[in-house]
XYZ file of C-alpha atoms in Angstrom:
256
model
C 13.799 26.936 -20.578
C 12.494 24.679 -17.958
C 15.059 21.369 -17.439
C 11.656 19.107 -17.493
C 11.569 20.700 -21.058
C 14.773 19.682 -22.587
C 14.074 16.075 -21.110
C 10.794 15.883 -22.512
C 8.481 16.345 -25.735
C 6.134 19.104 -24.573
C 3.822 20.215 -27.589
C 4.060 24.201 -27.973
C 0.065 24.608 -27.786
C 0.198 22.581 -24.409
C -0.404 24.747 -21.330
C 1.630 23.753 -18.352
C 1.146 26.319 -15.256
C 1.458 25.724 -11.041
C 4.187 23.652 -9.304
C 4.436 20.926 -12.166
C 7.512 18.511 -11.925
C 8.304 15.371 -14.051
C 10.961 13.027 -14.942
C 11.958 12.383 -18.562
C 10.614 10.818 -21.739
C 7.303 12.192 -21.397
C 5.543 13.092 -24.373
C 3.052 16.176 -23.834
C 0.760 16.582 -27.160
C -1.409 19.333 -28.226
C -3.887 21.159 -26.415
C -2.934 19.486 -23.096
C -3.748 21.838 -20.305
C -1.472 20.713 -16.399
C -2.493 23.322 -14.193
C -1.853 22.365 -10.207
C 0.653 20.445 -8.266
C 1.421 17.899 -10.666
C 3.956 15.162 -10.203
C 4.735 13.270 -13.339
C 7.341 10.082 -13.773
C 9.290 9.336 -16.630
C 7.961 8.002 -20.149
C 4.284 8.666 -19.839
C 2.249 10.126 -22.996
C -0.595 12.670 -22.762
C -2.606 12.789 -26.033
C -4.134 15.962 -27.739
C -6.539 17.844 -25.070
C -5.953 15.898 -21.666
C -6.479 17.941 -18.884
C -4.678 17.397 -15.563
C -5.633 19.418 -12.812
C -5.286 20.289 -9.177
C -3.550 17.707 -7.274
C -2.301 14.706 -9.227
C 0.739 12.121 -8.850
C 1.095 9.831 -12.018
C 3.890 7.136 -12.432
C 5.559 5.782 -14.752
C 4.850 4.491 -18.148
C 1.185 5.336 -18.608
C -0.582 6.550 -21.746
C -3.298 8.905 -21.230
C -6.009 9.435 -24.240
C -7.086 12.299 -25.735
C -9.419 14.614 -23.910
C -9.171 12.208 -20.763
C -10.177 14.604 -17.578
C -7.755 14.140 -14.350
C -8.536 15.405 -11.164
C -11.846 17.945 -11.420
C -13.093 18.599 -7.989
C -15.670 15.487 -6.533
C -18.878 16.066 -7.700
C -21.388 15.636 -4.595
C -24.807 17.281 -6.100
C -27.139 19.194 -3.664
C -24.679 18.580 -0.852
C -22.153 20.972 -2.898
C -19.177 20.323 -4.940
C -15.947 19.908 -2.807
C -12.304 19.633 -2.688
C -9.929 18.766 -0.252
C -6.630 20.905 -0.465
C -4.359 18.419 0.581
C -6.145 15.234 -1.194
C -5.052 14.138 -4.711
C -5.377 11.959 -7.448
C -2.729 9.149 -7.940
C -2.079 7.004 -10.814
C 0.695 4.113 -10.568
C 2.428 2.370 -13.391
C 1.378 1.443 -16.758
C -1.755 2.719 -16.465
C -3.896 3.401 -19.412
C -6.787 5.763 -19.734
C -8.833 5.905 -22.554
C -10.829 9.037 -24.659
C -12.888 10.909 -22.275
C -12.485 9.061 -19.223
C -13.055 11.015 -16.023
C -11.366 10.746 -12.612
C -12.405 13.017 -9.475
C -10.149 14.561 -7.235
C -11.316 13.316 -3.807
C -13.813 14.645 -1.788
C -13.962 12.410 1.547
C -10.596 11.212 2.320
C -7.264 11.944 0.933
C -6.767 9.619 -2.171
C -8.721 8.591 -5.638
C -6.075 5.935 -6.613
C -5.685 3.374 -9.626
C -2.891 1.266 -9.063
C -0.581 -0.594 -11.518
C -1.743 -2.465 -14.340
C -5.438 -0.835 -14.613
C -6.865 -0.133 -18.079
C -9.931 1.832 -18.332
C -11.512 2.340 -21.587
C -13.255 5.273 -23.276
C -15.849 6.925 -21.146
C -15.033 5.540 -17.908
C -16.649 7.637 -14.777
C -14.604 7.469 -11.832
C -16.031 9.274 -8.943
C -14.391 11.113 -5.395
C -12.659 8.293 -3.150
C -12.195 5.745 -5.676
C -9.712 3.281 -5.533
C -8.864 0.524 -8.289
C -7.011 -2.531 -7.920
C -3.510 -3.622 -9.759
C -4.753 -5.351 -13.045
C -8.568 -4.563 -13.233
C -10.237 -3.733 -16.485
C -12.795 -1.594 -16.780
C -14.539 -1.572 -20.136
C -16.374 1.631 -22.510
C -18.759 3.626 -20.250
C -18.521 1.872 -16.683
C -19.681 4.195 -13.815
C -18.484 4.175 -10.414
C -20.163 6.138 -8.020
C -18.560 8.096 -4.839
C -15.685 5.854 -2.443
C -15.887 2.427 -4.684
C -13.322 -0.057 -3.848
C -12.706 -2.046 -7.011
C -10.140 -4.974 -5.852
C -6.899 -6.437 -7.901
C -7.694 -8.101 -11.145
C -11.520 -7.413 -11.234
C -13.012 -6.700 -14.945
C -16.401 -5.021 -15.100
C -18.620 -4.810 -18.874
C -19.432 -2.625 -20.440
C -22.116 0.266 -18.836
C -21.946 -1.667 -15.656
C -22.681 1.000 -13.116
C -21.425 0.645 -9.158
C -23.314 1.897 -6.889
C -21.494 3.996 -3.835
C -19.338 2.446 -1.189
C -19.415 -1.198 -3.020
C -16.702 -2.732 -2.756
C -16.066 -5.340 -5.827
C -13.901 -8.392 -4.698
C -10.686 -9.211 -6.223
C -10.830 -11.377 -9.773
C -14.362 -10.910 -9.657
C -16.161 -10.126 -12.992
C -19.246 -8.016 -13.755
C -21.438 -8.756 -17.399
C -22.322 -5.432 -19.070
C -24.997 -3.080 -18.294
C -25.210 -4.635 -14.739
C -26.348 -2.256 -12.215
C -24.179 -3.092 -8.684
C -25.791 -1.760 -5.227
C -24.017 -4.269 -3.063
C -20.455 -5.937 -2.700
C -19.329 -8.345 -5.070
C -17.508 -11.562 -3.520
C -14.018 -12.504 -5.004
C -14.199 -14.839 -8.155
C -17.869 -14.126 -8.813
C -19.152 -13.637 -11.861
C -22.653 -11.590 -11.922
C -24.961 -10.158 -13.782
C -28.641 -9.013 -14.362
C -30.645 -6.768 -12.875
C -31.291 -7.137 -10.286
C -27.667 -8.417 -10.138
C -27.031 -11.840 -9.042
C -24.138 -14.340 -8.974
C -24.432 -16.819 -12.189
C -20.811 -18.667 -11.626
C -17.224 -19.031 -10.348
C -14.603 -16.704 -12.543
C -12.437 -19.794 -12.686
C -10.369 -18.269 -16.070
C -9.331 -15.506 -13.190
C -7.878 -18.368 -10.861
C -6.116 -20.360 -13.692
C -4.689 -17.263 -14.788
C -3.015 -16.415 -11.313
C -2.021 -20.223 -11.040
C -4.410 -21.475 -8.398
C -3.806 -25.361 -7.945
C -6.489 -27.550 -10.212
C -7.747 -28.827 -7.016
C -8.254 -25.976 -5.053
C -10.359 -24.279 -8.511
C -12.058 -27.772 -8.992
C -13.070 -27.795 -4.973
C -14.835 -23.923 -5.466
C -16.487 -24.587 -8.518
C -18.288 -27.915 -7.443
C -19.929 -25.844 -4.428
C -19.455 -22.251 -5.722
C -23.375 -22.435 -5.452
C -24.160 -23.773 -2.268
C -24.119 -22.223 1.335
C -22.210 -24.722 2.488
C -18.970 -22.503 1.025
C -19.939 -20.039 3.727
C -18.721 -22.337 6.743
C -16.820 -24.931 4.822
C -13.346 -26.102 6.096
C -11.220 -26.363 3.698
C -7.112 -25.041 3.408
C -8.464 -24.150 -0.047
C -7.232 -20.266 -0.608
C -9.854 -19.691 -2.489
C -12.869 -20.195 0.082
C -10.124 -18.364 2.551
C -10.114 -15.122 0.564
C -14.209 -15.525 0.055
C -14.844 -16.314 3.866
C -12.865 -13.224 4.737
C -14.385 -10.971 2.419
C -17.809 -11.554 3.857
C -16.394 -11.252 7.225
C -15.502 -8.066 6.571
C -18.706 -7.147 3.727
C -21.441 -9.398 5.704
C -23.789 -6.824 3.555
C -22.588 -9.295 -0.006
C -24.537 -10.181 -3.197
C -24.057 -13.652 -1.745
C -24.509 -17.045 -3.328
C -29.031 -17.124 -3.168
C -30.706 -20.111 -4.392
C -32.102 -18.784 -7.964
C-alpha cells in the first residue's frame, strides 16, 4: 500500500492513477476519479464523483463537491480544444467548490488559479486562464469566459456571465444575471444589461476597515467624473485611479 494511503481516507471505488502525491487527512469519497500529475495538501475532502485531471496543485483545507470537474483541457471552439503540457490548474487554501462546478486547465498561459478564501457555488463555469482573487464569491451558475481576472474580495450574482479578458476590480460586486463585456472598477457595484455602475460597494470597504472618512469622501462623488482626476490621499480613489490607468477600456462612472 501506497504511504499517501495509510495517511489518508481514500474510498475503495475511487480511482487514483498517474504521478499523484498528497499530504495527510484527506478524505477521498466514492467514485472520485485523480488521473494526472496531481499535487494534493493535507486535510482537503473530495465528495462522491469529483474528477481531477491532468495537471492540478490544490492546497490545503479545501472541500470539493460532488461531481465538481478539475482541470479538463480549455475549451476554445472552432479554433480547437487545447492543452498546454506544462500549464496547470492551482487551487490555494480553503477553497470551496460546489456540485458541478467546472474549472479548465489552461490554454494560453501557464496557470488557471483561485487563490485563498474563494467560494464558488454549484454550477460555476470557469474557463482557460482564469484567475480568482483571495476572498471572492462567486454565486450558483456564474460564467467566466477565457483569461478573466476576477480581483480579491469581488462577489458576482447569480448567472452573471463575464465576458473574456475582463478584468473585475477588487471588492467590486456584480447583481445577478448581469452580462459583463468590459472591466469592472474596484468598489463598484453594477448591474443591468447593458451593465452599468448603480453605487459604491461601501459594505466591502467597512468590512476591510477603510477609515469613515475616506468611505464617506468616495461615496459623496462615487458618481461624478470629478473622481477620475480628484486629489485626494484617500486609498480608495488611489486604487480606482490606478485601475483605470491600467483598464482605460472601464465600465466607468456615465451620467445615467
Amino acid at each position: 500500500m501506497d504511504l499517501f494511503r495509510t495517511r489518508n481516507t481514500i474510498h475503495p471505488s475511487a480511482i487514483l492513477e498517474g504521478d499523484i502525491k498528497m499530504g495527510e487527512g484527506n478524505t477521498i469519497g466514492p467514485h472520485v476519479v485523480m488521473k494526472g500529475n496531481i499535487l494534493i495538501g493535507d486535510h482537503n475532502t473530495f465528495e462522491a464523483g469529483a474528477t481531477i485531471i491532468n495537471h492540478v496543485h490544490i492546497g490545503n483545507d479545501n472541500h470539493i463537491y460532488g461531481y465538481a470537474s478539475i482541470g479538463p483541457i480549455g475549451e476554445m471552439g472552432t479554433k480547437g480544444d487545447r492543452f498546454i503540457p506544462e500549464g496547470k490548474v492551482v487551487i490555494g487554501n480553503h477553497v470551496t467548490i460546489r456540485e458541478y462546478v467546472c474549472i479548465s486547465s489552461p490554454a494560453r498561459t501557464l496557470e488557471t488559479r483561485l487563490e485563498d478564501h474563494v467560494y464558488l457555488m454549484n454550477r460555476t463555469y470557469v474557463a482557460h486562464d482564469v484567475i480568482i482573487g483571495k476572498g471572492s464569491v462567486l454565486n450558483a451558475g456564474v460564467m467566466l469566459a477565457g483569461s478573466v481576472l476576477i480581483e480579491e474580495y469581488a462577489t458576482i450574482g447569480m448567472g452573471a456571465a463575464i465576458h473574456q479578458r475582463c478584468t473585475i476590480g477588487s471588492s467590486s460586486m456584480i447583481g445577478m444575471q448581469t452580462p459583463v463585456t468590459r472591466d469592472v472598477l474596484p468598489y463598484a457595484k453594477i448591474a443591468g444589461n447593458p451593465a452599468r455602475i448603480l453605487g459604491f460597494n461601501k459594505i466591502a470597504a467597512e468590512r476591510q476597515g477603510i477609515e469613515t472618512k475616506w468611505i464617506k469622501e468616495l461615496e459623496s462623488i462615487f458618481f461624478k467624473d470629478v473622481v477620475l482626476n480628484h486629489n485626494t490621499e484617500n486609498p480608495l480613489m488611489q486604487k480606482i485611479a490606478d485601475f483605470l490607468n491600467a483598464h482605460p477600456g472601464s465600465l466607468i462612472l456615465h451620467k445615467y
